[in-house]
Coordinates of C-alpha atoms and ligand atoms in Angstrom, one line a residue:
M629 CA -19.9 8.4 20.2
K630 CA -21.3 5.2 21.8
N631 CA -19.1 2.8 19.7
V632 CA -15.5 5.2 20.2
K633 CA -13.8 4.5 23.2
Y634 CA -11.1 7.3 22.9
G635 CA -8.2 7.8 20.7
Q636 CA -4.9 6.6 21.9
C637 CA -1.0 7.1 21.0
I638 CA 0.7 4.1 19.4
K639 CA 3.9 5.2 20.8
C640 CA 3.2 6.2 24.5
G641 CA 0.1 4.4 24.9
K642 CA -2.0 8.1 26.1
T643 CA -5.6 8.3 25.7
Y644 CA -7.2 11.3 24.2
P645 CA -11.1 11.8 24.4
A646 CA -12.6 11.5 20.9
T647 CA -13.0 14.9 19.4
P648 CA -13.9 15.5 16.3
D649 CA -10.4 18.1 15.8
L650 CA -8.1 15.3 17.3
T651 CA -4.7 15.2 16.0
T652 CA -1.8 14.1 16.8
C653 CA 0.2 12.9 21.1
T654 CA 1.7 15.4 22.8
C655 CA 4.6 12.8 22.1
G656 CA 4.3 13.5 18.5
G657 CA 2.8 9.9 18.1
V658 CA -0.1 9.2 15.4
L659 CA -3.3 7.9 17.6
E660 CA -5.8 5.0 16.5
I661 CA -9.4 5.3 17.2
V662 CA -10.3 2.5 19.7
Y663 CA -13.8 1.2 19.8
D664 CA -16.1 -1.1 22.3
Y665 CA -16.0 -3.9 20.1
D666 CA -18.4 -5.8 23.0
E667 CA -21.4 -3.0 22.0
I668 CA -20.5 -3.1 18.2
K669 CA -21.2 -7.1 18.2
K670 CA -24.3 -6.8 19.7
R671 CA -25.8 -4.2 16.8
L672 CA -23.8 -5.2 13.8
T673 CA -24.1 -9.0 12.4
K674 CA -24.3 -10.5 8.3
A675 CA -28.0 -10.2 8.3
V676 CA -28.2 -7.0 9.8
L677 CA -25.8 -6.0 6.9
A678 CA -27.4 -8.0 4.2
E679 CA -30.7 -5.8 5.4
R680 CA -28.9 -2.7 4.5
T681 CA -29.5 -0.8 1.2
E682 CA -27.0 1.9 1.7
R683 CA -24.3 1.7 -0.9
T684 CA -21.5 3.1 0.4
M685 CA -18.9 3.5 2.9
W686 CA -21.4 5.0 5.6
R687 CA -22.7 1.2 5.5
Y688 CA -20.5 0.4 8.2
R689 CA -21.9 3.3 10.6
E690 CA -21.5 1.1 13.7
L691 CA -17.7 0.4 13.0
L692 CA -16.7 4.3 12.0
P693 CA -15.7 7.0 14.2
I694 CA -18.9 9.5 13.6
E695 CA -22.0 10.3 15.7
E696 CA -25.2 8.9 15.4
T697 CA -26.4 11.9 13.9
T698 CA -24.2 12.5 11.2
E699 CA -25.1 12.3 7.9
P700 CA -23.8 10.2 4.9
T701 CA -21.6 12.8 3.2
P702 CA -23.0 13.6 0.0
L703 CA -20.6 12.1 -3.1
R704 CA -21.1 7.8 -3.4
V705 CA -18.2 6.9 -2.1
G706 CA -17.3 3.5 -1.4
W707 CA -19.2 0.0 -2.9
S708 CA -16.3 -0.4 -5.4
P709 CA -16.5 -3.6 -7.8
L710 CA -15.1 -6.5 -6.5
Y711 CA -14.3 -8.4 -9.6
D712 CA -13.4 -11.9 -10.0
E713 CA -10.1 -12.3 -12.7
P714 CA -10.2 -16.2 -13.7
R715 CA -8.1 -15.7 -16.9
L716 CA -5.4 -13.7 -14.8
A717 CA -5.4 -15.8 -12.1
A718 CA -4.9 -18.2 -14.7
Q719 CA -2.3 -16.4 -16.1
L720 CA -0.2 -15.3 -13.3
G721 CA -0.3 -18.7 -11.4
L722 CA -3.1 -18.7 -8.7
K723 CA -5.3 -19.9 -7.2
Q724 CA -8.0 -17.4 -7.3
L725 CA -7.3 -13.7 -7.7
W726 CA -9.5 -10.4 -7.6
V727 CA -9.1 -6.5 -8.4
K728 CA -10.7 -4.2 -6.6
D729 CA -11.3 -1.1 -8.8
D730 CA -11.5 1.8 -6.2
G731 CA -10.3 4.2 -9.0
L732 CA -14.1 3.7 -9.9
N733 CA -15.3 6.2 -6.8
P734 CA -16.1 9.9 -7.3
T735 CA -13.0 11.5 -7.8
G736 CA -10.8 8.7 -8.9
A737 CA -8.7 7.3 -5.7
L738 CA -9.7 5.3 -2.6
K739 CA -8.6 8.6 -1.0
D740 CA -12.2 9.5 -1.1
R741 CA -13.0 7.1 1.6
A742 CA -10.7 9.6 3.9
S743 CA -11.6 12.4 2.1
A744 CA -15.5 11.4 3.0
M745 CA -14.5 10.7 6.2
A746 CA -12.3 14.3 6.6
V747 CA -15.5 15.9 5.4
A748 CA -18.3 14.1 8.2
K749 CA -15.7 15.5 10.8
A750 CA -15.3 18.7 9.6
R751 CA -18.8 19.3 10.1
E752 CA -19.2 17.3 13.5
A753 CA -16.3 20.1 14.3
G754 CA -18.6 23.0 12.8
A755 CA -15.2 23.6 10.7
G756 CA -15.7 26.1 7.1
V757 CA -12.5 25.4 5.8
I758 CA -10.3 22.0 5.2
A759 CA -7.3 21.7 4.3
C760 CA -4.4 19.0 3.3
S761 CA -1.0 18.9 1.3
S762 CA -0.8 15.5 -0.9
T763 CA 1.0 13.8 -3.8
G764 CA -2.5 14.8 -5.4
N765 CA -5.1 12.2 -4.4
A766 CA -5.8 13.2 -1.1
A767 CA -6.3 16.6 -2.8
S768 CA -8.5 15.9 -5.4
S769 CA -11.2 13.8 -3.7
L770 CA -10.3 16.8 -0.3
A771 CA -11.5 19.3 -3.2
G772 CA -14.6 17.2 -4.7
N773 CA -15.6 15.5 -1.2
A774 CA -16.1 19.0 0.4
A775 CA -17.7 21.0 -2.7
A776 CA -20.0 18.5 -2.6
A777 CA -20.5 19.7 0.8
G778 CA -20.2 23.3 0.5
L779 CA -16.9 23.6 2.6
A780 CA -14.1 25.2 1.5
T781 CA -10.3 23.9 0.8
Y782 CA -6.9 25.1 1.2
I783 CA -4.7 22.5 -1.1
F784 CA -0.9 22.2 -1.3
V785 CA 0.6 20.1 -3.6
P786 CA 4.2 19.3 -5.2
S787 CA 4.7 21.1 -8.1
R788 CA 5.4 17.3 -9.7
A789 CA 1.5 16.2 -9.2
P790 CA -0.1 15.1 -12.3
K791 CA -2.2 18.2 -14.9
G792 CA -5.2 15.8 -14.2
K793 CA -5.3 16.0 -10.5
V794 CA -4.6 19.6 -10.2
A795 CA -7.3 20.2 -13.2
Q796 CA -9.2 18.4 -10.9
L797 CA -8.9 20.3 -7.5
M798 CA -9.2 23.8 -9.5
T799 CA -12.3 22.1 -11.4
F800 CA -13.5 21.4 -7.2
G801 CA -12.9 25.2 -7.0
A802 CA -9.9 24.5 -4.3
T803 CA -7.7 27.4 -3.5
V804 CA -4.8 25.4 -5.1
I805 CA -0.7 26.2 -3.8
S806 CA 1.3 24.4 -6.0
V807 CA 4.8 24.0 -3.9
Q808 CA 8.0 24.1 -5.8
G809 CA 9.5 21.5 -4.1
S810 CA 9.3 17.7 -3.0
Y811 CA 6.1 16.6 -0.9
E812 CA 8.1 17.0 2.6
E813 CA 8.3 20.7 1.9
T814 CA 5.1 20.7 0.5
F815 CA 3.8 18.9 3.9
E816 CA 5.9 21.3 6.0
L817 CA 4.2 24.6 4.2
S818 CA 0.7 23.3 4.7
R819 CA 1.6 22.6 8.4
Q820 CA 3.0 26.1 9.5
A821 CA -0.4 27.4 7.4
I822 CA -3.0 25.2 8.6
N823 CA -1.4 26.1 12.4
R824 CA -1.8 29.5 11.7
W825 CA -5.4 30.1 10.4
G826 CA -6.8 27.4 12.2
W827 CA -8.0 25.3 9.3
Y828 CA -9.5 21.5 9.8
N829 CA -6.5 19.0 9.1
R830 CA -6.8 16.9 6.6
N831 CA -3.0 15.7 6.4
A832 CA -2.5 11.5 6.4
A833 CA -1.7 10.8 9.3
I834 CA -1.8 13.7 11.4
N835 CA -5.7 13.1 11.4
P836 CA -6.8 9.8 13.4
Y837 CA -10.1 9.6 11.2
L838 CA -8.9 9.4 7.9
S839 CA -7.7 6.0 8.2
E840 CA -10.8 5.0 9.5
G841 CA -12.5 6.3 6.4
K842 CA -9.6 4.0 4.8
K843 CA -10.5 0.9 6.3
T844 CA -13.7 0.6 4.9
V845 CA -12.2 -0.8 1.9
A846 CA -11.5 -3.9 3.8
Y847 CA -15.0 -4.4 5.3
E848 CA -16.4 -3.9 1.5
I849 CA -13.8 -6.9 0.0
L850 CA -14.7 -9.2 2.6
E851 CA -18.6 -8.7 2.7
Q852 CA -18.1 -8.6 -1.3
L853 CA -16.4 -12.0 -0.5
G854 CA -19.3 -13.4 1.5
W855 CA -16.9 -13.0 4.6
Q856 CA -14.8 -15.8 3.6
A857 CA -11.0 -14.0 3.9
P858 CA -8.8 -14.5 1.2
D859 CA -4.8 -15.7 2.0
Y860 CA -3.4 -12.0 1.0
I861 CA -4.5 -8.8 0.1
A862 CA -1.9 -6.7 -2.2
I863 CA -2.1 -2.8 -2.2
S864 CA 0.5 0.2 -2.9
V865 CA 2.0 2.2 -0.4
G866 CA 3.1 5.5 0.1
D867 CA 2.7 7.5 3.5
G868 CA 1.2 4.2 4.8
C869 CA -2.3 5.0 5.9
T870 CA -4.1 3.1 3.3
I871 CA -2.7 0.0 4.5
A872 CA -2.7 0.9 7.7
G873 CA -6.5 1.2 7.8
L874 CA -7.1 -2.2 5.4
W875 CA -5.9 -3.8 8.6
K876 CA -7.4 -1.8 11.5
G877 CA -10.6 -2.4 9.2
L878 CA -9.7 -6.5 8.8
K879 CA -9.0 -6.0 12.2
D880 CA -11.9 -4.6 13.0
L881 CA -14.0 -7.7 11.4
H882 CA -12.0 -10.3 13.3
A883 CA -12.7 -8.2 16.5
V884 CA -16.6 -8.1 16.2
G885 CA -16.6 -11.8 14.8
L886 CA -17.5 -11.1 10.9
I887 CA -14.4 -13.1 9.7
D888 CA -12.5 -15.9 11.7
R889 CA -9.4 -16.0 9.5
L890 CA -6.9 -12.3 8.9
P891 CA -5.5 -12.5 5.7
R892 CA -2.1 -11.3 5.2
L893 CA -1.4 -8.0 4.2
I894 CA 0.9 -7.2 0.4
S895 CA 2.8 -4.3 0.8
A896 CA 3.8 -3.1 -3.1
Q897 CA 6.4 -0.2 -3.4
A898 CA 8.2 1.3 -6.3
E899 CA 12.3 0.5 -6.0
G900 CA 12.9 3.6 -6.6
C901 CA 11.0 5.4 -3.1
C902 CA 10.3 2.0 -0.7
P903 CA 11.2 3.2 2.3
I904 CA 8.3 1.1 4.4
N905 CA 9.2 -2.2 2.9
R906 CA 13.2 -1.5 3.2
A907 CA 12.8 -1.7 6.8
V908 CA 10.2 -4.7 6.6
V909 CA 13.4 -6.7 5.2
R910 CA 15.7 -4.8 7.5
G911 CA 14.1 -5.2 10.4
G912 CA 14.1 -1.7 13.1
S913 CA 12.7 1.3 11.9
W914 CA 11.9 2.9 8.8
E915 CA 14.7 5.6 7.0
P916 CA 14.0 8.3 4.5
M917 CA 14.6 7.5 1.0
E918 CA 14.8 10.1 -2.3
E919 CA 11.5 10.0 -4.2
N920 CA 12.5 7.8 -7.4
T921 CA 9.4 6.6 -9.4
F922 CA 7.0 7.6 -11.8
A923 CA 4.3 6.6 -9.6
D924 CA 3.7 10.0 -7.7
S925 CA 1.2 8.6 -5.6
I926 CA 3.4 6.8 -4.0
A927 CA 6.7 8.4 -4.1
V928 CA 6.8 9.4 -0.3
G929 CA 10.2 9.5 0.9
V930 CA 9.8 10.2 4.6
P931 CA 6.6 8.2 4.8
R932 CA 3.9 9.6 7.7
N933 CA 2.4 6.5 9.0
G934 CA 5.7 4.5 8.3
D935 CA 5.5 3.2 12.2
K936 CA 1.8 2.4 11.5
A937 CA 2.5 0.9 8.2
L938 CA 4.9 -1.7 9.3
M939 CA 3.2 -2.5 12.2
A940 CA 0.2 -3.4 10.0
I941 CA 2.5 -5.3 7.9
R942 CA 4.9 -7.1 10.7
E943 CA 1.5 -8.1 12.8
S944 CA -0.3 -9.7 9.7
Q945 CA 2.9 -11.6 8.6
G946 CA 2.8 -9.9 5.2
L947 CA 4.9 -9.6 2.6
A948 CA 7.0 -6.1 0.4
V949 CA 7.6 -6.4 -3.0
N950 CA 9.5 -3.5 -4.6
V951 CA 8.7 -3.0 -8.4
S952 CA 10.6 -1.0 -11.0
D953 CA 8.8 1.7 -12.9
R954 CA 8.7 -0.7 -16.1
E955 CA 7.2 -3.6 -14.3
I956 CA 4.7 -0.5 -13.1
M957 CA 3.9 -0.1 -16.8
E958 CA 3.7 -3.8 -17.8
A959 CA 1.2 -4.3 -14.7
Q960 CA -1.1 -1.4 -15.8
Q961 CA -0.9 -2.9 -19.6
L962 CA -1.7 -6.2 -18.2
L963 CA -4.3 -4.3 -15.7
G964 CA -6.4 -3.1 -18.7
R965 CA -5.9 -5.6 -21.2
S966 CA -6.8 -8.8 -19.4
C967 CA -9.1 -7.2 -16.7
G968 CA -10.5 -4.1 -18.3
V969 CA -9.4 -1.2 -15.3
F970 CA -7.5 1.0 -16.0
G971 CA -5.1 2.1 -13.0
E972 CA -3.1 4.9 -12.3
P973 CA 0.6 4.2 -12.2
A974 CA 0.7 4.2 -8.0
G975 CA -2.9 2.5 -8.5
V976 CA -1.5 -0.8 -10.4
T977 CA 1.6 -1.4 -7.9
A978 CA -0.1 -3.8 -6.0
A979 CA -0.9 -5.9 -9.4
A980 CA 2.9 -5.3 -10.6
G981 CA 3.5 -6.8 -7.1
V982 CA 1.5 -9.5 -7.3
K983 CA 2.8 -10.7 -10.5
K984 CA 6.8 -10.4 -9.3
L985 CA 5.4 -12.6 -6.6
C986 CA 4.1 -15.1 -8.5
E987 CA 6.8 -15.2 -11.4
Q988 CA 9.3 -15.4 -7.6
G989 CA 7.1 -18.8 -7.0
I990 CA 6.4 -16.9 -3.5
L991 CA 2.9 -16.7 -4.7
G992 CA 1.1 -19.7 -6.7
R993 CA -1.6 -22.4 -6.8
E994 CA -2.0 -22.8 -3.5
E995 CA -3.0 -18.7 -2.8
T996 CA -5.9 -16.7 -3.3
V997 CA -5.2 -13.1 -3.5
V998 CA -7.1 -9.9 -3.7
S999 CA -5.2 -7.0 -5.6
V1000 CA -6.5 -3.4 -4.7
V1001 CA -6.4 -0.7 -7.4
T1002 CA -6.0 2.6 -5.8
G1003 CA -6.2 5.2 -8.1
N1004 CA -7.8 5.9 -11.7
G1005 CA -5.3 5.9 -14.8
L1006 CA -7.2 8.7 -16.6
K1007 CA -5.6 10.7 -13.6
D1008 CA -2.1 10.5 -15.5
V1009 CA -2.9 10.4 -18.9
A1010 CA 0.5 11.1 -20.2
N1011 CA 2.0 8.5 -17.8
A1012 CA -0.3 5.7 -19.3
I1013 CA 0.9 7.1 -23.1
K1014 CA 4.1 5.8 -22.3
A1015 CA 3.2 2.7 -21.3
C1016 CA 0.6 1.9 -24.1
G1017 CA 2.2 4.0 -26.6
E1018 CA 0.4 5.6 -29.5
P1019 CA -2.2 4.3 -31.4
I1020 CA -2.3 4.1 -36.1
S1021 CA -2.5 7.8 -37.6
I1022 CA -3.8 7.5 -40.9
P1023 CA -5.7 9.8 -43.4
G1024 CA -9.8 9.0 -43.5
D1025 CA -9.3 6.4 -46.3
M1026 CA -9.8 2.9 -47.4
N1027 CA -6.4 2.6 -49.1
A1028 CA -4.5 4.1 -45.9
L1029 CA -6.3 1.5 -43.7
L1030 CA -5.0 -1.4 -45.8
R1031 CA -1.5 0.2 -46.2
A1032 CA -1.4 0.8 -42.2
F1033 CA -2.8 -3.0 -41.4
S1034 CA -0.6 -4.1 -43.9
D1035 CA 2.7 -2.2 -42.4
S1036 CA 2.0 -3.1 -38.9
G1037 CA 1.2 -7.3 -39.9
I1038 CA -2.4 -6.8 -38.7
V1039 CA -4.8 -9.6 -40.2
V1040 CA -8.3 -9.1 -40.1
E1041 CA -10.3 -12.3 -40.2
Ligands
PLP1091 C1 -2.1 7.9 -1.3 C2 -2.7 6.6 -2.5 C3 -1.7 5.2 -2.4 C4 -0.8 5.4 -0.9 O1 -1.8 5.5 0.2 P1 -0.5 6.1 1.7 O2 -1.9 6.0 2.4 O3 0.2 7.1 1.2 O4 0.4 4.8 1.7 C5 -1.5 4.6 -3.5 N1 -1.8 4.7 -4.7 C6 -2.6 5.6 -4.6 C7 -3.4 5.6 -6.2 C8 -2.6 7.1 -3.9 O5 -3.4 7.9 -4.4
ZN1092 ZN1 2.0 9.2 23.0

């Protein structure tokens, strides 16, 4: 890879050749992929991108850690829509608000970006089997992207994973192990199994290439905004890989001169599980927390990439906001009703955070904000129904309809 220099430990600084099966440093630290920006700058310009017809995450291949000969993975990952939302912006009191709907990726989550990268790297490594543990979406995205590429998967999920996500795994033909325990215990078992059988490892943070896939969300947002940086980008945070990837993407664009100013990050977590945001507020490093939220994708008490996430939030002079499960449900309704976007609970946590920061007067008329929806609402229908309630249920009869309208106070014009 001409564009990549090496992998470097974020703790001790040790460097490693960027082989496809790179994992963590011998000191236990997470690795960061380091690029040769001077080389990339010569080849990647706004004009070059404007000409490009590839409408997937692979359109940014100069900034991705893949061999020049590596083919794009089969599913269409990335290039999700960025919607300008003037009505919601006005309602919240913001200057401008965009919603990036990454729930429209092929398996319904931003994690497709990381899983497509895992599949590309597993192919480079010549591996036939990929494994991971996940709160749900890393798993379903890996299973789908691997299935399309003809690779087998072993997937470990905590037994609380929503049925929609497990149904995806089974449909994509993964071997699924549902672990009766927390995400922490699930992760540990997957680690042991991966060591034992030598499968290609798609565990978040362990494999440094994954956030390199996730960072493409930053490239898209900025390209879709005509390279004009917004003041803030809000995203929900569990393990911390997504926000760390987002920040890496923004810094890449800055380093190669495609943007001249960096947005600030908004890290949104659930009140019942916010180890990273708690560290932002208290200072110092993060401490484990209980996993007390219905937003399953971000119910991560022991974040695998907490250090990188904290660095990203602090470096960007970002904001940390915690929201209750109730506020997440309200945000799900709000995005549905005002934008026609249906996100899963963790998917709308960023929007809940933006709403709260507006209500607190921290964001307002001066600010432009992008809020990323990280997962599709259809993945977790049970929780959506809790938030939105049941429809009018009547026999197929006009009188019943009239009665029901009158009972519910519906006046048809
Ligand atoms: C995984 C996930 C997140 C959080 O990403 P992390 O890398 O774990 O911080 C947010 N939303 C959804 C829908 C997810 O699946
Ligand atoms: Zn190290």
